[in-house]
Amino acid sequence: MGKTLAEKVWQDHVVVKGEDGAPDLLYIDLQLIHEVTSPQAFDGLRQAGRPLRRRDLTIATEDHNTPTIDIHKPIKDPTSAKQISTLRDNVAEFGVRIHSLGDKEQGIVHIVGPQLGLTMPGITVVCGDSHTSTHGAFGAMAFGIGTSEVEHVMATQTLPLKPFKTMAINVEGELRPGVTAKDIILAVIAKIGTGGGAGYVLEYRGSAIRALSVEGRMTICNMSIEAGARAGMVAPDQTTYDYIKGRDHAPTGDDWNTAVEYWETLRTDDDAVFDAEVSIDANELEPFVTWGTNPGQGVSLSDEIPAPDSFSDPDDRSAAKRALEYMDLAPGTKLKDIRVDTVFIGSCTNSRMEDLRAAADIIRGKKKADGLRVMVVPGSARVRLEAEAEGLDKVFTDFGAEWRFAGCSMCLGMNPDQLQPGERCASTSNRNFEGRQGKGGRTHLVSPLVAAATAIRGTLSSPWDLENQNDQIAKEA
Amino acid sequence: MEKISTLTGPIIPLRYSNVDTDQIIPAKFLKRVTKTGYEDALFHGWRQDPDFILNRPEYANGGILVTGADFGTGSSREHAVWALRDFGITAVLSPRFGEIFKGNSGKQGLLTAQVPEDAIEQLWAAAEAAPGTEITVDLNEKSVVSGELRFGFDIDDYTRWRLREGLDDIALTLQHEDAITEFEKRRPSWMPTTLPAVASDA
Ligand code: SF4
């Protein structure tokens, strides 16, 4: 029987095969580090007198609670400052490369790996952050780990792990204009639920996935964790190779050829069998939006808020009820009638060049809705510079948006970028949990296109609504 | 890590499903750089409500948390385990756990026992009828016993063995030092290294 992509990458990293239900010992090719989940791990090494095994497979950046304005001033919040200074001390002590605030390569850890060309097909990547699944877009096996596992990888460059089950997510067809990778993944999560992927690696397949750029694939793999999965993967192809080629750490010369030859083998065999399969029709997809407090509580933007009673599962019913209370929304309300206070374009889900370009194309020459706050936070300092080179910063600021420095920002509100209690936000991030973006804040997850259209109209809107609006204006004129 | 065989404490009935790690410990507490002292952070949002279950005097010293399905989903923060542990929660019973949370728990000596939904309902009922009702979780027998109530629970064999032996992860792995070194020698040269940093980060 053939093997799936995930099984191939796994098999090539087994250092010691587990017997009798014991986990396999898996080699880790790359560990990404940031200020939040690393201090206790470094502390653990220090306490046990253990060295960092492979500093050449380790890289650090600062992202989770770095400020996105006045980055050259000292960080005001004492705990944030403490985490950053602790990280800097630790990497100096253990000899780890770091990209600190102010450095061109600083940014959200999942943006930094790919942009440096460190993320590549067929490698294993870990980070003390659940959205490490992002790197699976290259055909890497990438997953989030907890702090004690971070310490474990620091000390041994391996992890004891049980093989994951495999699930194929087949997305066939063609996306309509205005529908994006974000809408695919929100639809997947709505379909299988926040626990539906538990124990699985998801492999995204089909013509709609093939047609996506690597950045779009990253958006999809990024949110695999919101379906409960450990990792998401897309088989590498020419699109992947073109994206990697020429990046700082991409293989060169003979190494490049050997690498591509190997990467070509990283396909799920035709006779391989997945433990589960799910299909999504790309032709049918519309811009998607969440209405509740978990990423599975989403519908098409043209729909209405569902009634809790419409859910057959009692857990879903009570979760919906609680969510609607928190979100202050009534069943039957049209999503498009919901007014927001803030639009956030950022996070490791949607803060790459493609996302910023797409949003900028929609708002170019327009003004934001009255009273709305619009924040655009590029994923890395390099993305910010590239966007500025294209004049996107000007497009955003002319529109009335705030153009910030790179970091996680309002994705989790660890820095001052937070929602006020009761504030409602259309956000391109990945989590709409209670209080995620600030205590009492209400989050609707959307694509960058929907975020941009919403910023123009002030109510949840898709690019399609703007066209209708233009038609309307033309008719009336 | 302490060896576990049986754990006894009051049932803490938490009638919620889908409790994600943001609820167990909000992000603002992740800024600390220590490994202990998170008891104040546990369920911080909910504890602002004086009627919240954990604020009851019966549970001031912790106990065994009995909760709905999909406990510990969401963010990978291990602080969720530390907060539970520091509060004095020695085991969590739920019909289903978030994967990363479950993994983190096993490594820190927090027992996560998978118990069917109807058993959870009965334990809730018992604890609500008589707050402070005790329960014993027996890792050897894979059972939970509270008065007349007795149920089996699921836990994978490996985690169970480790909890019973109280084994530290890293020491366990370093027994395979030779195999790791061998593996590293075979690592292809096209694979990435982070050092030396290349020109563009000057
Ligand atoms: S942007 Fe959000 S999801 Fe991504 S790493 Fe930062 S906090 Fe985590």
XYZ file of C-alpha atoms and ligand atoms in Angstrom, chain A residues 34 63-64 108-110 129-132 134 222 226 344 346-349 351 407-414 429-431 436, ligand 1:
39
model
C 9.730 33.597 20.415
C 6.550 39.022 17.957
C 3.823 38.210 20.464
C 5.649 36.970 13.392
C 7.570 33.749 13.757
C 5.505 31.967 11.073
C 2.921 28.272 19.109
C -0.052 26.359 17.793
C -0.073 28.093 14.414
C 3.189 26.434 13.475
C 1.402 27.337 8.785
C -2.299 28.059 9.517
C -8.678 25.578 14.626
C -7.843 44.420 11.859
C -2.826 41.238 10.284
C -1.708 38.027 12.057
C 0.177 35.010 10.762
C -3.001 33.987 8.915
C -0.441 39.581 6.853
C 4.041 41.731 15.153
C 1.138 39.645 16.405
C -0.613 42.773 17.590
C -4.389 42.565 17.900
C -4.440 38.881 16.963
C -4.143 38.157 20.666
C -3.916 41.539 22.315
C -0.810 40.937 24.401
C -6.743 36.608 12.305
C -7.560 33.041 13.298
C -9.279 33.025 16.682
C -8.971 36.979 22.524
S -0.225 36.262 14.855
Fe -1.635 35.413 16.353
S -1.826 33.267 15.890
Fe -0.059 34.044 14.789
S 1.702 33.595 16.094
Fe 0.983 35.644 16.595
S -0.468 35.394 18.247
Fe -0.163 33.375 17.346
